[in-house]
CSV table of C-alpha atoms and ligand atoms in Angstrom, one decimal:
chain,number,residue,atom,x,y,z
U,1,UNK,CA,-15.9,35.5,-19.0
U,2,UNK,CA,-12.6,36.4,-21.0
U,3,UNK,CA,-12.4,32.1,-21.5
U,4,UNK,CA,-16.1,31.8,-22.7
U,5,UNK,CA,-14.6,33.7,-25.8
U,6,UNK,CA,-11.1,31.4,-26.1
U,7,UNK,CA,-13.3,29.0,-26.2
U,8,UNK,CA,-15.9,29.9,-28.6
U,9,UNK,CA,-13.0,31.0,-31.0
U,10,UNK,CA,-11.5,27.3,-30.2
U,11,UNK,CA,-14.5,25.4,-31.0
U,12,UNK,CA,-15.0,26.6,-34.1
U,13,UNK,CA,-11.5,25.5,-35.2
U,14,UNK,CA,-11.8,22.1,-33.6
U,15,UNK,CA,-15.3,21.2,-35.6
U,16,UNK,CA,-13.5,22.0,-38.9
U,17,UNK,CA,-10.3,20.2,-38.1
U,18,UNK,CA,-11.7,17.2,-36.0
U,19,UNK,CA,-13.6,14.7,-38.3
U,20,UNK,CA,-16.1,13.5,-35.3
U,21,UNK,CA,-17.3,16.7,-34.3
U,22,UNK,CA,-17.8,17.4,-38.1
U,23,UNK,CA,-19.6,14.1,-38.3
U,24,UNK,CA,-22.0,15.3,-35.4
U,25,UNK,CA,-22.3,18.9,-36.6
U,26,UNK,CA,-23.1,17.4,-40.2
U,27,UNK,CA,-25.3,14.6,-38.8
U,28,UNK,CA,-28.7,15.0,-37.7
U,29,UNK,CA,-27.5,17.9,-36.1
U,30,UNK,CA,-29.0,20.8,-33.9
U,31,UNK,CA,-30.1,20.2,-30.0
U,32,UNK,CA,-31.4,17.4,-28.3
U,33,UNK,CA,-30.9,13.8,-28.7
U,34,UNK,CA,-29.8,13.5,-31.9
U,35,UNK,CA,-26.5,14.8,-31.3
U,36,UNK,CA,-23.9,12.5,-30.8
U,37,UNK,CA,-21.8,9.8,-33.2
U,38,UNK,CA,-24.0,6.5,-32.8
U,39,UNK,CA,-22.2,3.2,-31.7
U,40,UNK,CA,-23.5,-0.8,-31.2
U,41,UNK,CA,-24.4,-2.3,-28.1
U,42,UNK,CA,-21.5,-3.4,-26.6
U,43,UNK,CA,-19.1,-1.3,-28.5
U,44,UNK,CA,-17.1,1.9,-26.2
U,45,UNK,CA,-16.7,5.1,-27.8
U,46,UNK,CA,-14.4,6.2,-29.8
U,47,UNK,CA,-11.0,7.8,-28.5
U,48,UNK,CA,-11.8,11.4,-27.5
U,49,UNK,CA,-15.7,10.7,-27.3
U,50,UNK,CA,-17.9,10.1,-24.3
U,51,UNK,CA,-21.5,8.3,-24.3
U,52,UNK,CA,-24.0,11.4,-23.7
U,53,UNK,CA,-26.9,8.6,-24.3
U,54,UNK,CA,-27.5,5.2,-24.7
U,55,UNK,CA,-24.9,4.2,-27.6
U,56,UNK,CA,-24.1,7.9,-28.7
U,57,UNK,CA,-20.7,9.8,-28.6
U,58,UNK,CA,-20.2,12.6,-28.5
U,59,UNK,CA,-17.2,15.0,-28.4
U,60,UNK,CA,-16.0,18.0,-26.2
U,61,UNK,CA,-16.6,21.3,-28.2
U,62,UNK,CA,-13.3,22.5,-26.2
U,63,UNK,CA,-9.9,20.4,-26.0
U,64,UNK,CA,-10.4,18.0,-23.5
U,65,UNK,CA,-7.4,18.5,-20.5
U,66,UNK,CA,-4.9,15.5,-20.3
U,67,UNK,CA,-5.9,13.7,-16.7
U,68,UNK,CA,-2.6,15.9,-15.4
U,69,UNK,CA,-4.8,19.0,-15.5
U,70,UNK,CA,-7.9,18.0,-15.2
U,71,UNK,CA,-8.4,19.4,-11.4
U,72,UNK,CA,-12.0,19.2,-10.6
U,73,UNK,CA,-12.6,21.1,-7.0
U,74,UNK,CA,-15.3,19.1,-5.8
U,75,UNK,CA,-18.4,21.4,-4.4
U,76,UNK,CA,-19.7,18.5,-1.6
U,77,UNK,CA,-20.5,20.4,1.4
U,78,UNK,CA,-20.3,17.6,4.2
U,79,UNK,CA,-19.2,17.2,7.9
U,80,UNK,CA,-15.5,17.1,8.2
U,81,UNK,CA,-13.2,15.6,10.9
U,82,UNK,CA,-9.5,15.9,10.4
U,83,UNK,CA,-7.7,14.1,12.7
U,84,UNK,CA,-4.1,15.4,13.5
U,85,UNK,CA,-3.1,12.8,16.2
U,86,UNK,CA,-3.9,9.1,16.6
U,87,UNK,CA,-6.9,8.7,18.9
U,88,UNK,CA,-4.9,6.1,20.5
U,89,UNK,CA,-1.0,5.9,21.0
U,90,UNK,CA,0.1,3.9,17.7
U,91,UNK,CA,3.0,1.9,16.6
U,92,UNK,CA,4.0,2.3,13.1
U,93,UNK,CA,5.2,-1.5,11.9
U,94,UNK,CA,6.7,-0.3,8.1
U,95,UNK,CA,8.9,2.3,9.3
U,96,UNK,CA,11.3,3.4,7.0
U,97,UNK,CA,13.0,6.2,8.5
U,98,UNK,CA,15.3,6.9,6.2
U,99,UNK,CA,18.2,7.6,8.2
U,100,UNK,CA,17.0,9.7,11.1
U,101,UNK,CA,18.4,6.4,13.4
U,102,UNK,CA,22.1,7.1,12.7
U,103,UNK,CA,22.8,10.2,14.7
U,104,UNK,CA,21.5,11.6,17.9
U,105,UNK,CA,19.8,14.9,16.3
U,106,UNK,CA,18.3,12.5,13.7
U,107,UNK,CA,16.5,10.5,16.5
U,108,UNK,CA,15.5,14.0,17.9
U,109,UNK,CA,13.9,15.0,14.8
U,110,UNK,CA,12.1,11.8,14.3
U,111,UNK,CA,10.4,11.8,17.8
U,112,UNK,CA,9.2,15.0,17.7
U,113,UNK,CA,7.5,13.9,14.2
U,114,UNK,CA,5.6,10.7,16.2
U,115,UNK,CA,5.1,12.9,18.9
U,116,UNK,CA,3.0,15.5,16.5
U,117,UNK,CA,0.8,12.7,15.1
U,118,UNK,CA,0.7,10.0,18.5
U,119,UNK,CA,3.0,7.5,17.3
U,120,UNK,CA,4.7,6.1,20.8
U,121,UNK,CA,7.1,3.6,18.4
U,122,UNK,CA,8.4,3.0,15.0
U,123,UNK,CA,9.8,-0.6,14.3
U,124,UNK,CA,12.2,0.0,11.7
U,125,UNK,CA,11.8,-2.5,8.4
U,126,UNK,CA,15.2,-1.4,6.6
U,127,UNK,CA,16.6,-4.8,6.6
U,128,UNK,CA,19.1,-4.3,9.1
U,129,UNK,CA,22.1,-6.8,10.1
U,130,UNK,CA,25.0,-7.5,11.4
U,131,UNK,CA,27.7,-4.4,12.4
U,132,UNK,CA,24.9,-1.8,10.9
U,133,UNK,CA,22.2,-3.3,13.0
U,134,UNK,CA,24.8,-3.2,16.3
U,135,UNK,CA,25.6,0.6,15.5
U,136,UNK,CA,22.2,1.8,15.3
U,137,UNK,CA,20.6,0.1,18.1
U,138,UNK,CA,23.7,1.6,20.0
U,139,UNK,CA,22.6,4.8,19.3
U,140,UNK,CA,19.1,4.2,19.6
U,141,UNK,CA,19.5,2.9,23.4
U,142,UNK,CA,21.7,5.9,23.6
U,143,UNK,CA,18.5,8.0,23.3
U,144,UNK,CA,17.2,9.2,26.7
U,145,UNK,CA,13.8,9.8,24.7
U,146,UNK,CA,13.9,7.4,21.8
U,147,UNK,CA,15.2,4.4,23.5
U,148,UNK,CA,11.8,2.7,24.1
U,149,UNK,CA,10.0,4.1,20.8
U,150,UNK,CA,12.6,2.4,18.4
U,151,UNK,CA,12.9,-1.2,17.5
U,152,UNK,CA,14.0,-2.5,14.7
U,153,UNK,CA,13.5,-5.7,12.5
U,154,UNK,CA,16.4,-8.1,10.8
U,155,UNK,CA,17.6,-8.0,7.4
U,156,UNK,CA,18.1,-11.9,5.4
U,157,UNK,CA,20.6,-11.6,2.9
U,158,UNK,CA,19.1,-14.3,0.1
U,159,UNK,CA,21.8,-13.4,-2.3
U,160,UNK,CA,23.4,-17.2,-3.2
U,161,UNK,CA,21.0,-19.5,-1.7
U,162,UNK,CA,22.4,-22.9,-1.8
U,163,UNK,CA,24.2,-25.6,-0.2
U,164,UNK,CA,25.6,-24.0,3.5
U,165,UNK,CA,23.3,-21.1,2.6
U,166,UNK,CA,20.9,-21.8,5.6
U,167,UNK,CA,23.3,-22.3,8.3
U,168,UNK,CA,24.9,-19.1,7.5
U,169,UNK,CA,21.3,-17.5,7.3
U,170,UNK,CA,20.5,-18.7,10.6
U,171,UNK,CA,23.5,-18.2,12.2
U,172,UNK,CA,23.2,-14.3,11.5
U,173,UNK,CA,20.0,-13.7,11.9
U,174,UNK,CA,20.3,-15.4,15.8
U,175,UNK,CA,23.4,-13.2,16.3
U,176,UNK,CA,20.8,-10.2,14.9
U,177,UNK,CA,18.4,-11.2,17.7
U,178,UNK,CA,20.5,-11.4,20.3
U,179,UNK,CA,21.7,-8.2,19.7
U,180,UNK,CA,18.4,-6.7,19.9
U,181,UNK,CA,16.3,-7.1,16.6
U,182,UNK,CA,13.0,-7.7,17.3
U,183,UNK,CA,11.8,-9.6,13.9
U,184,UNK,CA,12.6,-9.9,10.4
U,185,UNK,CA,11.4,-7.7,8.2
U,186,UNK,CA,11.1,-6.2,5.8
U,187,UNK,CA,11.6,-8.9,3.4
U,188,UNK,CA,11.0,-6.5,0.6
U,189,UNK,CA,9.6,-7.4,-3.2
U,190,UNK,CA,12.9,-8.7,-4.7
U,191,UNK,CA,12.4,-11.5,-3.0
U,192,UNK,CA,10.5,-13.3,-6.0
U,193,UNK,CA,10.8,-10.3,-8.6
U,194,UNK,CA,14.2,-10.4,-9.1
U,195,UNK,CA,16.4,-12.1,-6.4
U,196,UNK,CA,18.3,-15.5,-8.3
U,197,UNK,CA,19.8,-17.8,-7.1
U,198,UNK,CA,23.9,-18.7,-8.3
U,199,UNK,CA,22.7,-20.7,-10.9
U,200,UNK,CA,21.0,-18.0,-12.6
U,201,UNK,CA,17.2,-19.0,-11.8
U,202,UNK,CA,14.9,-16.8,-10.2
U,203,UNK,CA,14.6,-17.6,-6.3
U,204,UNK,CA,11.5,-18.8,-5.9
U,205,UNK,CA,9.3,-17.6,-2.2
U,206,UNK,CA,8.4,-21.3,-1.6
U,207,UNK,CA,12.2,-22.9,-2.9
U,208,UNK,CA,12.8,-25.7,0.0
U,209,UNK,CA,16.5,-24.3,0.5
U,210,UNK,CA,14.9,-22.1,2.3
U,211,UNK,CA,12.7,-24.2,4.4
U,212,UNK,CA,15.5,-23.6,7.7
U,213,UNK,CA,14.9,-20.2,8.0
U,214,UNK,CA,11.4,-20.3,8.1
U,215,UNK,CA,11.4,-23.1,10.5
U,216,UNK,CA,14.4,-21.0,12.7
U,217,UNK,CA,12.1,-18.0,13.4
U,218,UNK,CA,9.4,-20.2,14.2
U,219,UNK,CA,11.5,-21.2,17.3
U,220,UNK,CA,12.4,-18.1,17.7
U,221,UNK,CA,9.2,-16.3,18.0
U,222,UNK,CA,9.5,-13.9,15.8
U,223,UNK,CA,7.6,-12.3,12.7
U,224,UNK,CA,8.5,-12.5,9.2
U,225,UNK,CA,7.5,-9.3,7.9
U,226,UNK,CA,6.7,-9.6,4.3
U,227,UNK,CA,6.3,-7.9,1.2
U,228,UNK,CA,5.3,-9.7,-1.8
U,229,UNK,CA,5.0,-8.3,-5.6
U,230,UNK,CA,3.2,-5.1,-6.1
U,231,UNK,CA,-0.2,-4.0,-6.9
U,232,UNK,CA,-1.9,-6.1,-9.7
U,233,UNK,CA,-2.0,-3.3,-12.2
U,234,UNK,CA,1.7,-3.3,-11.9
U,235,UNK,CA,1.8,-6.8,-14.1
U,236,UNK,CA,0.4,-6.2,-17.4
U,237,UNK,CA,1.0,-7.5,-20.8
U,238,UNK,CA,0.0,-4.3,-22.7
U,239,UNK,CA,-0.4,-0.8,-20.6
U,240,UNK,CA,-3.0,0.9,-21.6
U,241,UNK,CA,-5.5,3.7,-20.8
U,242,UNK,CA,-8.1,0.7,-19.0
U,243,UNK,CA,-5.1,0.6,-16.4
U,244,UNK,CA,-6.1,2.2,-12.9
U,245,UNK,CA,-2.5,2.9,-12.5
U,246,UNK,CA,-1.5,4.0,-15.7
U,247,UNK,CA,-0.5,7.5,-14.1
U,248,UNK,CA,1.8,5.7,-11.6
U,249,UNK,CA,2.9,3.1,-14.3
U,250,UNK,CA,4.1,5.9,-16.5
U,251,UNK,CA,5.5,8.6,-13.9
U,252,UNK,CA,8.5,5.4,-12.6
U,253,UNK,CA,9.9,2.9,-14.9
U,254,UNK,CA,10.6,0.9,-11.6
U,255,UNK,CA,6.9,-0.4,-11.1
U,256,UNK,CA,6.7,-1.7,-14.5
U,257,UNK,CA,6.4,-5.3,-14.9
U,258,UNK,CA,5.5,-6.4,-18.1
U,259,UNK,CA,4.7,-10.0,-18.8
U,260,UNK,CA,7.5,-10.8,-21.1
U,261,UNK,CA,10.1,-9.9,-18.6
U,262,UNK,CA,9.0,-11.0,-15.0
U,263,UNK,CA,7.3,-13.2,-13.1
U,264,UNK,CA,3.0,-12.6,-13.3
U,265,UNK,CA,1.1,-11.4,-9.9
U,266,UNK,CA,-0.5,-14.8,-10.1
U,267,UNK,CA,2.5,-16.7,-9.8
U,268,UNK,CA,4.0,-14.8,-7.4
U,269,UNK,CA,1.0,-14.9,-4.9
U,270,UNK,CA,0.6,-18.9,-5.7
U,271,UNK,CA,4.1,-19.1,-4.5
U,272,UNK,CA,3.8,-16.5,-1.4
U,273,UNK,CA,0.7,-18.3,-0.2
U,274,UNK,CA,2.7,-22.2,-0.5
U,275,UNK,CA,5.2,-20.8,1.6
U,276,UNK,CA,2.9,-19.2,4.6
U,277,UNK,CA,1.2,-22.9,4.6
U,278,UNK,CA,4.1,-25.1,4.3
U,279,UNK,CA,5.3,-23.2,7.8
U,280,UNK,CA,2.2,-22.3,9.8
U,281,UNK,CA,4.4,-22.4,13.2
U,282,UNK,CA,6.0,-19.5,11.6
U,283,UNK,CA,3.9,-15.8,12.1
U,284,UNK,CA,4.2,-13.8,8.8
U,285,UNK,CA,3.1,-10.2,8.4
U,286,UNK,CA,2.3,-10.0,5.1
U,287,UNK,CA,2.9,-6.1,4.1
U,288,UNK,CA,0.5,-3.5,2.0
U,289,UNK,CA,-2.6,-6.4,2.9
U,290,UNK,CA,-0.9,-8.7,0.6
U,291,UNK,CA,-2.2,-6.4,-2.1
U,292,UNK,CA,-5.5,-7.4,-2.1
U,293,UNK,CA,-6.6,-4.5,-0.3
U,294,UNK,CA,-9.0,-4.2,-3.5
U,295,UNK,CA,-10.2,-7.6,-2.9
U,296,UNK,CA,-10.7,-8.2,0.5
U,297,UNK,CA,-12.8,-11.5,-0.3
U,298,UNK,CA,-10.0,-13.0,-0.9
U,299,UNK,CA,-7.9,-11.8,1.5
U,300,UNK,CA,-10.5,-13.0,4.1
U,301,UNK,CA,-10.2,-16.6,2.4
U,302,UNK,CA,-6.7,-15.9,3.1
U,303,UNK,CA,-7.1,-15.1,6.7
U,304,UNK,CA,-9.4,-17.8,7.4
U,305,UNK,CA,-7.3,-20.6,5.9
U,306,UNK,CA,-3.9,-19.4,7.4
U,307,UNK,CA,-4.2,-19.4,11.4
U,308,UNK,CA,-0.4,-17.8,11.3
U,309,UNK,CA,-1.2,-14.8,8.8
U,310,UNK,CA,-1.4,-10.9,9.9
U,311,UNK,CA,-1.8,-8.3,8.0
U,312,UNK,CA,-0.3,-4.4,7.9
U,313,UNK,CA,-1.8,-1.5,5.7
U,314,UNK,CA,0.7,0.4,4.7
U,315,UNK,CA,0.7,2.2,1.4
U,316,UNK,CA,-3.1,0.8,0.7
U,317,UNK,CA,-5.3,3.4,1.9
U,318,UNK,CA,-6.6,4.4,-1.4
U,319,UNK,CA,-8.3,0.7,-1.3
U,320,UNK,CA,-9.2,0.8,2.3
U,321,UNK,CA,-11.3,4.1,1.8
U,322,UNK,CA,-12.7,3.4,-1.4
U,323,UNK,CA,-15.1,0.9,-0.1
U,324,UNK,CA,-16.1,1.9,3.7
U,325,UNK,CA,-18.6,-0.5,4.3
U,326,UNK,CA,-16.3,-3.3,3.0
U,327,UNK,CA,-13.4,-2.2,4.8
U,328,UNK,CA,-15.3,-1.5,8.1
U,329,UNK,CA,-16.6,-5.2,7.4
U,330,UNK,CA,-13.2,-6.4,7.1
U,331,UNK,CA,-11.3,-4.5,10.0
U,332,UNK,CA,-13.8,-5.6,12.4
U,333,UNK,CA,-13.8,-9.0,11.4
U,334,UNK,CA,-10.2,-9.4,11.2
U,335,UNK,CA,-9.1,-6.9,14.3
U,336,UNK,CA,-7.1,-9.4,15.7
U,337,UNK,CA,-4.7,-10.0,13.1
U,338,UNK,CA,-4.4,-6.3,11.0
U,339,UNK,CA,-1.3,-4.1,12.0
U,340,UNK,CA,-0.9,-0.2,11.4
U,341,UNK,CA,2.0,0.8,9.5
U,342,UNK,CA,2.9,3.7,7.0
U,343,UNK,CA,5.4,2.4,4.7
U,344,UNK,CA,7.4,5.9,2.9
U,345,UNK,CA,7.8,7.9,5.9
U,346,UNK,CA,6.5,11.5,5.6
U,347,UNK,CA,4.9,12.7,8.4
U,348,UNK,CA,2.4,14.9,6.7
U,349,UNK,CA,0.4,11.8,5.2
U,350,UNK,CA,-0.2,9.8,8.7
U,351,UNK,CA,-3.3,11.8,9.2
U,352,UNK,CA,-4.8,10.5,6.3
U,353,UNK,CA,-4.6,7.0,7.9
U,354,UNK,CA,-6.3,8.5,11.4
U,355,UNK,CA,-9.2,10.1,9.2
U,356,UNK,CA,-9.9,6.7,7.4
U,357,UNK,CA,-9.7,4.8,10.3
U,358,UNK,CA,-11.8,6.9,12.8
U,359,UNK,CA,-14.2,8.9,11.0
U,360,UNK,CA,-17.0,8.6,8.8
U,361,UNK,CA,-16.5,11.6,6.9
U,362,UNK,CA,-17.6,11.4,3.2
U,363,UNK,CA,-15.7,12.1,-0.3
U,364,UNK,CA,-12.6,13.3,0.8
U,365,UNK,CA,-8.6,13.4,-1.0
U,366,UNK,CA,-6.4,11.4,-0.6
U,367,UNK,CA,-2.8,12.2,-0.7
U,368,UNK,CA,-1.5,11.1,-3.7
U,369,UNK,CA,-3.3,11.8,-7.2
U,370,UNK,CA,-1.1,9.5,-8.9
U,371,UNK,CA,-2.1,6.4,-6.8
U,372,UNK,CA,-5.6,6.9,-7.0
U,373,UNK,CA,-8.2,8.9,-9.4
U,374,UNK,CA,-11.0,8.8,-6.5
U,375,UNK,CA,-11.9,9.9,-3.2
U,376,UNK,CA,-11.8,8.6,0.5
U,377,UNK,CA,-14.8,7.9,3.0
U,378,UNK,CA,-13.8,7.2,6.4
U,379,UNK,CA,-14.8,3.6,7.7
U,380,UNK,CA,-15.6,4.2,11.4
U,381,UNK,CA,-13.8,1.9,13.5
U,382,UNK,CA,-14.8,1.3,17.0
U,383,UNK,CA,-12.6,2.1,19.5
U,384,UNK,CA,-11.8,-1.3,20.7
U,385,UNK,CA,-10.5,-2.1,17.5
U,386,UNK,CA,-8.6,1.1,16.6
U,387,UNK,CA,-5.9,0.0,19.6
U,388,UNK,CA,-6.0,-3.4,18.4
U,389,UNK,CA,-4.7,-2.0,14.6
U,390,UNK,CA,-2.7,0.9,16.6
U,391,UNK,CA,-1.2,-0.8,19.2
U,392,UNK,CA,-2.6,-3.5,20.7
U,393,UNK,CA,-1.8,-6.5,18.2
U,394,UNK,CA,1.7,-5.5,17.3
U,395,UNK,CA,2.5,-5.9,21.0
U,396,UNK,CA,0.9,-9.3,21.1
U,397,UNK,CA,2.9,-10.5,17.7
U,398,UNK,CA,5.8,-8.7,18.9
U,399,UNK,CA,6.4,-10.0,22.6
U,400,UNK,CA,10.4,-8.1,22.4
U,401,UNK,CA,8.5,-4.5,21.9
U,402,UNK,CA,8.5,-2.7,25.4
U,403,UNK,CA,5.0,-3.5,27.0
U,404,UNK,CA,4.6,-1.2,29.2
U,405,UNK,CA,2.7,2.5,29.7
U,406,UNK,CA,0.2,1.6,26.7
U,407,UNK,CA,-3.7,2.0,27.3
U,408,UNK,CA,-5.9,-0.9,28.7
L,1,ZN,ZN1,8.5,-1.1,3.2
């Protein structure tokens, strides 16, 4: 009750001092419909208004939160399935473990993580090469428990592409497989951002210098896992409160693109998609859905018109569970060629994924506020094609992952 009366007190304040609740008070005034500031058709409201009625604004009587506090606790009473473990042993293709594979008690502490949420494997996408790679798979097959449930995908270094550049390229990444890589990956979103070549230009994803490379883990048999730009809303010209991610955009400098400084979304998806159909012997995983987890039309034209193209979910789930009949649609569809993986590896968000993926719960949070101002529905999957995504299809694109002791 005590706030009723803060409020009261503040209202009368904010009419005096706030000219368009002194328009409304002094307008036609008193209940009903003829509250409210009138605009034209087609016109928004003002800042700090809301349309109560066809064309009216109106304000708040009380100071409107900012969107950090505004906390609504939602009162939908609804079935609820939390899922704390896979419903199928999973392999988690964008693992970033963040240095758990570098010591013995590290590797400990990471398998009993995946054991508390059935993850069997992690293939690690840190890029790894050379003596680094060597080391850790060392101490990975040094693991009496972990030995089976790591692998770990191979680093290219595209710093000073150029004349001999390929050769190099290829010659490391072959010494990379035979020590035990299983892939490359993650190919991460410098790679077209920011990555230039030693004349100065930016490194293009389809540049022909680096046609070899492709074409070498082609014959090797090996995915090319890749991720390319960042979400949409990431590339603006102007940021501004119409941005979905303006939260995000305005909590780390480091996902800010704006126009007059890097390349657009457009371009950089024009150039990603050249270069998965100028090599269709090679399989590419494109990371995140390609971002267009919030248009899976076209990542279906995508699908359909590259035979070589997968496809792993990580860090998308707000997009996946905003549109459960879409995404059900979509997963079924495409349940050959869609991979699981997490991306940012904290253990307490996997479940998030399992709830999406095998429920049809209703309205529920997801686990980050910043990423996404709505709510999750689960989108059903049918069991056949939950071990495809968990399992089943990373073991097909990934013939050096161990093959055995996984459900029929
Ligand atoms: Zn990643």
């Amino acid at each position: 009750m005590r706030s009723v009366f803060v409020f009261a007190g503040l209202s009368a304040a904010l009419v005096l001092s706030h000219p368009i609740l002194a328009q409304q008070t002094n307008g036609r005034g008193g209940r009903g419909g003829g509250r409210g500031t009138p605009i034209q058709p087609g016109e928004s409201c003002p800042a700090g208004t809301t349309e109560i009625r066809p064309r009216s604004c109106m304000a708040p009587e009380f100071a409107a939160p900012s969107i950090l506090d505004y906390r609504p606790k939602s009162t939908l009473i609804t079935p609820e399935h939390m899922v704390k473990t896979a419903k199928y042993p999973a392999i988690d293709y964008h693992g970033h473990p963040q240095g758990l594979l570098s010591s013995a008690a590290g590797l400990d502490s990471l398998g009993r993580a995946l054991d508390g949420l059935n993850v069997r494997m992690m293939v690690s996408a840190d890029n790894m090469s050379g003596e680094r790679l060597k080391a850790t798979l060392a101490n990975v097959r040094a693991s009496e428990k972990m030995k089976d449930r790591v692998r770990i995908l191979a680093g290219i270094n595209f710093q000073n592409v150029g004349p001999g550049w390929a050769e190099k390229a290829i010659a490391q990444l072959e010494a990379d497989i035979a020590a035990g890589a299983v892939g490359v990956g993650e190919i991460g979103k410098g790679f077209g951002i920011s990555t230039k070549k030693p004349d100065g230009s930016r490194l293009k994803l389809d540049d022909p210098e680096l046609d070899p490379i492709w074409e070498a883990c082609a014959r090797l048999k090996i995915p090319v896992f890749i991720h390319t730009a960042d979400p949409q809303e990431f590339f603006y010209q102007t940021l501004d409160f119409t941005n979905e991610r303006w939260l995000e955009l305005a909590l780390f400098g480091d996902r800010r693109y704006p126009q007059d400084r890097f390349p657009s979304f457009e371009t950089l998806m024009t150039e990603r998609d050249n270069l998965f159909r100028k090599h269709p012997k090679t399989t590419f995983v494109a990371a995140h859905m390609g971002w267009h987890a919030n248009d899976l039309g076209r990542l279906a034209k995508m699908m359909d018109a590259m035979p070589n193209l997968y496809t792993e979910v990580g860090a998308v789930l707000y997009d996946i569970g905003r549109q459960p009949r879409g995404a059900h649609d979509f997963f079924v569809k495409y349940q050959d060629r869609i991979l699981f993986g997490k991306d940012s590896f904290q253990p307490e968000e996997y479940p998030y994924y399992w709830r999406v993926f095998e429920t049809r719960d209703d309205y529920f949070d997801y686990y980050r506020g910043y990423h996404a101002f709505w709510k999750l529905y689960g989108i059903d999957l049918p069991d056949e094609v939950l071990k495809k995504i968990y399992y089943k299809n990373a073991l097909k694109l990934t013939p050096a992952l161990p093959q055995s002791g996984w459900p029929k």
